[in-house]
Amino acid sequence: MQEAAELLGAADVVALRLLGDLLSGRHDGLAGVVVCNDPMADLRLSYVLRILADRGRLRFPVHLLDAPRGGGAHRGRFVARQYARLAGFVSGITGRPADATTLAEAAAAESALGRGLTQVRDQRCARTLSGTAALAAYRLAAQTAPAQALGRIADLLSAADMPSSGTGAAVPVYLTGSSHPDATVYAELEAAGAVVVGEDHDAGDAAWVGETADAASLEDACRLLAEQHALRPPSAARSLSAGRTRHLLAELRRTGAAGVVALVRDLDDGPVWDLAEQRRALAGTGTWLAEAVRVPADGAAEAAADLTARLQPAG
């Protein structure tokens, strides 16, 4: 990732890995790349990719989707226009227009995927699905076509294997802080006797996958999607700490977690700002908090192993 680091500068390891993968040529078959303007690292990534595409280093066009969180009429119209621009970009590179027929087909496929992910969340709440398996289901939903994802998610659900400690039931924990594009941290925690029952990052329960806008026109679809987007869970990169803390407390009630594990990677600054308010709020509930901040790019497994020593039994 040396070239990626030189081009992108000091940035969260997830953005560096994405840039490194694209520079390697292994994704040259892509028709295009869409980057969402969430953390600052992604915005910088989009600038670098556009320059590389303009210079012929990349073989595909790059599009930036800038969709800020939160409500309000003006913001809603802005986000709807952003979705319309995205639809135009995708139609241009695929040759498929966003008309009534393709919108209906996409909505049907996404609705089916949404029902599959509802089963994932239900089984987590029922303690019959591990956090590692749930994270794998979300990755499948985000990275593969809906029909293919559904089949593989069904396999995950039928083979669900809950972790347990050597002395009793697994300790239910809720994960906050940085996003987790792979299962390193989840696997470490669950091997030590925890079960990750929820998380607030966009690769897990906060992923916007399986939601649909039942509309006959692109304009209506974009408007409805903008309304749904305004109701999404607050993200560390784009939301106030107060909103993040309220969401955390609501999620603890929903999942019944005994404690919170906060892991924040180095150069991922957004979640660090949330921790002070989260500590104060959790102190008033009696819920324990185990945290690790400024975790180096290659230190996720080590940090998770250290956090397992601070897990406290439920009840």
CSV table of C-alpha atoms in Angstrom, one decimal, residues 18-312:
chain,number,residue,atom,x,y,z
A,18,LEU,CA,-9.5,0.6,-1.3
A,19,LEU,CA,-7.0,2.8,-3.2
A,20,GLY,CA,-4.4,0.0,-3.1
A,21,ASP,CA,-6.8,-2.5,-4.6
A,22,LEU,CA,-7.8,-0.2,-7.4
A,23,LEU,CA,-4.2,0.7,-8.2
A,24,SER,CA,-3.3,-3.0,-8.3
A,25,GLY,CA,-5.4,-3.6,-11.4
A,26,ARG,CA,-7.4,-6.4,-10.0
A,27,HIS,CA,-10.6,-4.3,-10.5
A,28,ASP,CA,-9.9,-3.1,-14.0
A,29,GLY,CA,-13.0,-4.8,-15.2
A,30,LEU,CA,-15.3,-2.4,-13.3
A,31,ALA,CA,-17.6,-0.2,-15.3
A,32,GLY,CA,-17.3,2.6,-12.8
A,33,VAL,CA,-16.7,3.6,-9.2
A,34,VAL,CA,-19.0,5.5,-6.8
A,35,VAL,CA,-17.5,7.0,-3.7
A,36,CYS,CA,-19.8,8.3,-0.9
A,37,ASN,CA,-18.7,11.5,0.8
A,38,ASP,CA,-18.9,10.2,4.4
A,39,PRO,CA,-15.6,10.3,6.2
A,40,MET,CA,-13.0,12.9,5.1
A,41,ALA,CA,-10.8,10.0,3.9
A,42,ASP,CA,-13.4,9.0,1.3
A,43,LEU,CA,-13.7,12.5,0.0
A,44,ARG,CA,-9.9,12.6,-0.5
A,45,LEU,CA,-10.1,9.1,-2.1
A,46,SER,CA,-12.6,10.4,-4.6
A,47,TYR,CA,-10.3,13.4,-5.6
A,48,VAL,CA,-7.3,11.0,-6.0
A,49,LEU,CA,-9.3,8.5,-8.1
A,50,ARG,CA,-10.6,11.3,-10.4
A,51,ILE,CA,-7.1,12.5,-11.1
A,52,LEU,CA,-5.9,9.0,-11.8
A,53,ALA,CA,-8.9,8.4,-14.1
A,54,ASP,CA,-8.2,11.7,-15.9
A,55,ARG,CA,-4.6,10.7,-16.4
A,56,GLY,CA,-5.5,7.2,-17.8
A,57,ARG,CA,-4.2,5.3,-14.8
A,58,LEU,CA,-7.6,3.9,-14.0
A,59,ARG,CA,-9.8,2.4,-16.7
A,60,PHE,CA,-13.2,3.5,-15.3
A,61,PRO,CA,-15.0,6.8,-14.5
A,62,VAL,CA,-15.4,7.9,-10.9
A,63,HIS,CA,-18.5,9.5,-9.4
A,64,LEU,CA,-18.9,11.2,-5.9
A,65,LEU,CA,-22.2,10.8,-4.1
A,66,ASP,CA,-22.5,13.7,-1.6
A,67,ALA,CA,-25.6,12.9,0.6
A,68,PRO,CA,-25.4,14.5,4.0
A,69,ARG,CA,-27.4,12.9,6.8
A,70,GLY,CA,-30.3,14.6,8.6
A,71,GLY,CA,-33.7,16.1,7.7
A,72,GLY,CA,-35.1,19.4,6.4
A,73,ALA,CA,-36.7,20.4,3.1
A,74,HIS,CA,-33.5,22.0,1.6
A,75,ARG,CA,-31.3,19.1,2.5
A,76,GLY,CA,-33.9,16.6,1.2
A,77,ARG,CA,-34.0,18.3,-2.2
A,78,PHE,CA,-30.2,18.4,-2.4
A,79,VAL,CA,-30.0,14.7,-1.6
A,80,ALA,CA,-32.7,13.8,-4.1
A,81,ARG,CA,-30.7,15.7,-6.8
A,82,GLN,CA,-27.6,13.8,-5.8
A,83,TYR,CA,-29.5,10.5,-6.3
A,84,ALA,CA,-30.7,11.6,-9.7
A,85,ARG,CA,-27.1,12.4,-10.7
A,86,LEU,CA,-26.1,9.0,-9.4
A,87,ALA,CA,-28.8,7.3,-11.5
A,88,GLY,CA,-27.6,9.2,-14.5
A,89,PHE,CA,-24.1,8.1,-13.9
A,90,VAL,CA,-25.1,4.4,-13.5
A,91,SER,CA,-27.4,4.5,-16.5
A,92,GLY,CA,-24.6,6.0,-18.6
A,93,ILE,CA,-22.0,3.3,-17.8
A,94,THR,CA,-24.5,0.3,-17.9
A,95,GLY,CA,-26.7,1.4,-20.8
A,96,ARG,CA,-29.8,0.7,-18.7
A,97,PRO,CA,-32.2,3.6,-18.3
A,98,ALA,CA,-33.8,4.3,-14.9
A,99,ASP,CA,-37.4,3.9,-16.1
A,100,ALA,CA,-40.6,2.4,-14.6
A,101,THR,CA,-39.6,-1.1,-15.6
A,102,THR,CA,-36.0,-1.1,-14.3
A,103,LEU,CA,-37.1,0.7,-11.1
A,104,ALA,CA,-39.8,-1.9,-10.4
A,105,GLU,CA,-37.3,-4.7,-11.0
A,106,ALA,CA,-34.7,-3.1,-8.7
A,107,ALA,CA,-37.3,-2.5,-6.0
A,108,ALA,CA,-38.5,-6.2,-6.1
A,109,ALA,CA,-35.0,-7.5,-5.8
A,110,GLU,CA,-34.1,-5.1,-3.0
A,111,SER,CA,-37.3,-5.9,-1.1
A,112,ALA,CA,-36.4,-9.6,-1.1
A,113,LEU,CA,-32.9,-8.8,0.1
A,114,GLY,CA,-34.4,-6.6,2.8
A,115,ARG,CA,-36.5,-9.5,4.1
A,116,GLY,CA,-33.4,-11.7,4.3
A,117,LEU,CA,-31.6,-9.1,6.3
A,118,THR,CA,-34.6,-8.7,8.6
A,119,GLN,CA,-34.2,-12.4,9.4
A,120,VAL,CA,-30.5,-11.7,10.2
A,121,ARG,CA,-31.5,-9.0,12.7
A,122,ASP,CA,-34.2,-11.2,14.2
A,123,GLN,CA,-31.9,-14.1,14.8
A,124,ARG,CA,-29.3,-11.8,16.3
A,125,CYS,CA,-31.9,-10.5,18.8
A,126,ALA,CA,-32.9,-14.1,19.5
A,127,ARG,CA,-29.3,-15.0,20.2
A,128,THR,CA,-29.3,-17.6,17.5
A,129,LEU,CA,-26.8,-15.9,15.2
A,130,SER,CA,-23.3,-14.7,15.9
A,131,GLY,CA,-22.1,-11.2,15.1
A,132,THR,CA,-19.4,-12.7,12.8
A,133,ALA,CA,-22.1,-14.4,10.8
A,134,ALA,CA,-24.3,-11.3,10.7
A,135,LEU,CA,-21.3,-9.2,9.5
A,136,ALA,CA,-20.7,-11.7,6.7
A,137,ALA,CA,-24.4,-11.5,5.7
A,138,TYR,CA,-24.2,-7.7,5.4
A,139,ARG,CA,-21.0,-8.0,3.3
A,140,LEU,CA,-22.8,-10.4,1.0
A,141,ALA,CA,-25.7,-8.0,0.7
A,142,ALA,CA,-23.5,-5.1,-0.1
A,143,GLN,CA,-21.0,-6.8,-2.5
A,144,THR,CA,-23.1,-9.3,-4.5
A,145,ALA,CA,-26.2,-9.2,-6.6
A,146,PRO,CA,-29.4,-9.5,-4.5
A,147,ALA,CA,-30.4,-13.0,-5.7
A,148,GLN,CA,-27.0,-14.4,-5.2
A,149,ALA,CA,-26.7,-12.7,-1.8
A,150,LEU,CA,-30.0,-14.1,-0.7
A,151,GLY,CA,-29.0,-17.7,-1.3
A,152,ARG,CA,-25.7,-17.3,0.5
A,153,ILE,CA,-27.4,-15.5,3.4
A,154,ALA,CA,-29.9,-18.3,3.7
A,155,ASP,CA,-27.0,-20.7,4.0
A,156,LEU,CA,-25.5,-18.6,6.8
A,157,LEU,CA,-28.8,-18.5,8.7
A,158,SER,CA,-29.3,-22.3,8.4
A,159,ALA,CA,-25.8,-23.0,9.6
A,160,ALA,CA,-25.9,-20.4,12.4
A,161,ASP,CA,-23.5,-21.4,15.2
A,162,MET,CA,-23.6,-19.2,18.3
A,163,PRO,CA,-20.4,-18.7,20.3
A,164,SER,CA,-20.4,-19.5,24.0
A,165,SER,CA,-17.8,-19.2,26.7
A,166,GLY,CA,-16.4,-22.2,28.6
A,167,THR,CA,-18.4,-21.2,31.7
A,168,GLY,CA,-21.8,-20.4,30.3
A,169,ALA,CA,-23.7,-18.2,27.9
A,170,ALA,CA,-21.9,-15.7,25.7
A,171,VAL,CA,-21.7,-12.1,26.9
A,172,PRO,CA,-23.8,-9.9,24.7
A,173,VAL,CA,-21.8,-6.8,23.6
A,174,TYR,CA,-22.5,-3.8,21.3
A,175,LEU,CA,-19.8,-2.5,19.1
A,176,THR,CA,-19.2,1.2,18.4
A,177,GLY,CA,-16.3,3.2,17.0
A,178,SER,CA,-14.8,2.5,13.6
A,179,SER,CA,-16.3,0.5,10.9
A,180,HIS,CA,-15.3,-3.1,10.4
A,181,PRO,CA,-14.9,-4.2,6.8
A,182,ASP,CA,-13.7,-7.6,7.9
A,183,ALA,CA,-14.5,-9.9,10.8
A,184,THR,CA,-11.1,-9.7,12.6
A,185,VAL,CA,-12.4,-7.9,15.7
A,186,TYR,CA,-15.7,-9.8,15.8
A,187,ALA,CA,-14.0,-13.2,15.6
A,188,GLU,CA,-11.6,-12.3,18.4
A,189,LEU,CA,-14.3,-11.1,20.7
A,190,GLU,CA,-16.6,-14.0,20.0
A,191,ALA,CA,-13.8,-16.6,20.4
A,192,ALA,CA,-13.3,-15.1,23.9
A,193,GLY,CA,-16.9,-15.7,25.0
A,194,ALA,CA,-18.7,-12.6,23.8
A,195,VAL,CA,-21.4,-12.3,21.1
A,196,VAL,CA,-21.7,-9.1,19.1
A,197,VAL,CA,-25.4,-8.4,19.1
A,198,GLY,CA,-25.3,-5.1,17.3
A,199,GLU,CA,-23.1,-2.2,15.9
A,200,ASP,CA,-23.5,1.3,14.8
A,201,HIS,CA,-21.2,1.4,11.7
A,202,ASP,CA,-22.3,1.3,8.1
A,203,ALA,CA,-20.9,-2.2,7.4
A,204,GLY,CA,-23.3,-3.7,9.9
A,205,ASP,CA,-26.7,-2.9,11.3
A,206,ALA,CA,-26.5,0.7,10.0
A,207,ALA,CA,-25.9,-0.5,6.4
A,208,TRP,CA,-28.4,1.0,4.0
A,209,VAL,CA,-29.2,-2.2,2.1
A,210,GLY,CA,-32.6,-3.8,1.5
A,211,GLU,CA,-34.6,-0.5,1.6
A,212,THR,CA,-36.7,0.4,-1.4
A,213,ALA,CA,-38.7,3.3,-2.8
A,214,ASP,CA,-41.8,2.0,-4.6
A,215,ALA,CA,-42.1,4.6,-7.3
A,216,ALA,CA,-43.0,4.7,-11.0
A,217,SER,CA,-40.7,7.6,-11.9
A,218,LEU,CA,-37.1,8.4,-11.2
A,219,GLU,CA,-38.0,11.7,-9.6
A,220,ASP,CA,-40.4,10.1,-7.1
A,221,ALA,CA,-37.9,7.4,-6.3
A,222,CYS,CA,-35.1,9.9,-5.6
A,223,ARG,CA,-37.5,11.9,-3.4
A,224,LEU,CA,-38.6,8.9,-1.4
A,225,LEU,CA,-35.0,7.7,-1.0
A,226,ALA,CA,-33.9,11.1,0.2
A,227,GLU,CA,-36.7,10.9,2.9
A,228,GLN,CA,-35.5,7.5,4.0
A,229,HIS,CA,-31.9,8.6,4.0
A,230,ALA,CA,-32.8,11.4,6.5
A,231,LEU,CA,-34.0,8.7,8.9
A,232,ARG,CA,-30.8,6.6,8.8
A,233,PRO,CA,-28.8,6.0,12.0
A,234,PRO,CA,-26.3,8.8,12.7
A,235,SER,CA,-22.8,8.1,11.5
A,236,ALA,CA,-19.6,9.0,13.4
A,237,ALA,CA,-18.3,11.0,10.4
A,238,ARG,CA,-21.4,13.1,9.7
A,239,SER,CA,-23.4,13.4,12.9
A,240,LEU,CA,-23.2,15.1,16.3
A,241,SER,CA,-22.1,13.2,19.4
A,242,ALA,CA,-25.4,13.8,21.1
A,243,GLY,CA,-27.3,12.0,18.3
A,244,ARG,CA,-24.8,9.2,18.3
A,245,THR,CA,-25.2,8.7,22.0
A,246,ARG,CA,-29.0,8.7,21.9
A,247,HIS,CA,-28.8,6.1,19.1
A,248,LEU,CA,-26.3,4.0,21.2
A,249,LEU,CA,-28.6,4.0,24.2
A,250,ALA,CA,-31.6,3.0,22.1
A,251,GLU,CA,-29.7,0.2,20.5
A,252,LEU,CA,-28.6,-1.1,24.0
A,253,ARG,CA,-32.3,-1.3,24.9
A,254,ARG,CA,-33.1,-3.0,21.6
A,255,THR,CA,-30.4,-5.6,21.8
A,256,GLY,CA,-30.1,-6.2,25.5
A,257,ALA,CA,-26.3,-5.8,25.4
A,258,ALA,CA,-24.5,-6.1,28.7
A,259,GLY,CA,-21.7,-3.8,27.7
A,260,VAL,CA,-20.2,-1.7,24.9
A,261,VAL,CA,-16.9,-2.3,23.1
A,262,ALA,CA,-15.5,0.8,21.4
A,263,LEU,CA,-12.6,0.3,19.0
A,264,VAL,CA,-11.3,3.3,17.1
A,265,ARG,CA,-8.6,3.0,14.5
A,266,ASP,CA,-5.8,5.5,14.2
A,267,LEU,CA,-6.6,8.3,11.8
A,268,ASP,CA,-10.3,7.6,12.0
A,269,ASP,CA,-11.1,10.7,14.1
A,270,GLY,CA,-14.9,10.9,14.0
A,271,PRO,CA,-15.7,8.2,16.6
A,272,VAL,CA,-13.1,9.7,19.0
A,273,TRP,CA,-15.3,12.7,19.5
A,274,ASP,CA,-18.3,10.6,20.5
A,275,LEU,CA,-16.5,8.7,23.3
A,276,ALA,CA,-16.6,11.5,26.0
A,277,GLU,CA,-20.4,11.8,25.8
A,278,GLN,CA,-20.9,8.1,25.5
A,279,ARG,CA,-18.9,7.5,28.7
A,280,ARG,CA,-21.0,9.9,30.6
A,281,ALA,CA,-24.3,8.4,29.3
A,282,LEU,CA,-23.2,4.8,30.0
A,283,ALA,CA,-22.1,5.6,33.5
A,284,GLY,CA,-25.6,6.6,34.3
A,285,THR,CA,-27.0,3.2,33.1
A,286,GLY,CA,-24.6,0.8,34.8
A,287,THR,CA,-23.5,-0.5,31.4
A,288,TRP,CA,-19.8,-1.2,31.2
A,289,LEU,CA,-17.6,0.2,28.5
A,290,ALA,CA,-14.3,-1.3,27.2
A,291,GLU,CA,-12.5,1.0,24.7
A,292,ALA,CA,-9.4,1.1,22.6
A,293,VAL,CA,-8.5,4.2,20.6
A,294,ARG,CA,-5.8,5.1,18.1
A,295,VAL,CA,-5.5,1.4,17.1
A,296,PRO,CA,-2.8,1.1,14.4
A,297,ALA,CA,-3.7,-0.2,10.9
A,298,ASP,CA,-2.2,-3.7,11.7
A,299,GLY,CA,-3.3,-3.8,15.3
A,300,ALA,CA,-7.0,-4.7,15.2
A,301,ALA,CA,-6.5,-8.3,16.3
A,302,GLU,CA,-4.2,-7.3,19.1
A,303,ALA,CA,-6.5,-4.5,20.3
A,304,ALA,CA,-9.5,-6.9,20.2
A,305,ALA,CA,-7.6,-9.5,22.2
A,306,ASP,CA,-6.8,-6.9,24.8
A,307,LEU,CA,-10.4,-5.8,25.0
A,308,THR,CA,-11.6,-9.4,25.6
A,309,ALA,CA,-9.8,-9.2,29.0
A,310,ARG,CA,-12.2,-6.5,30.0
A,311,LEU,CA,-15.4,-8.2,29.1
A,312,GLN,CA,-17.8,-8.4,32.0
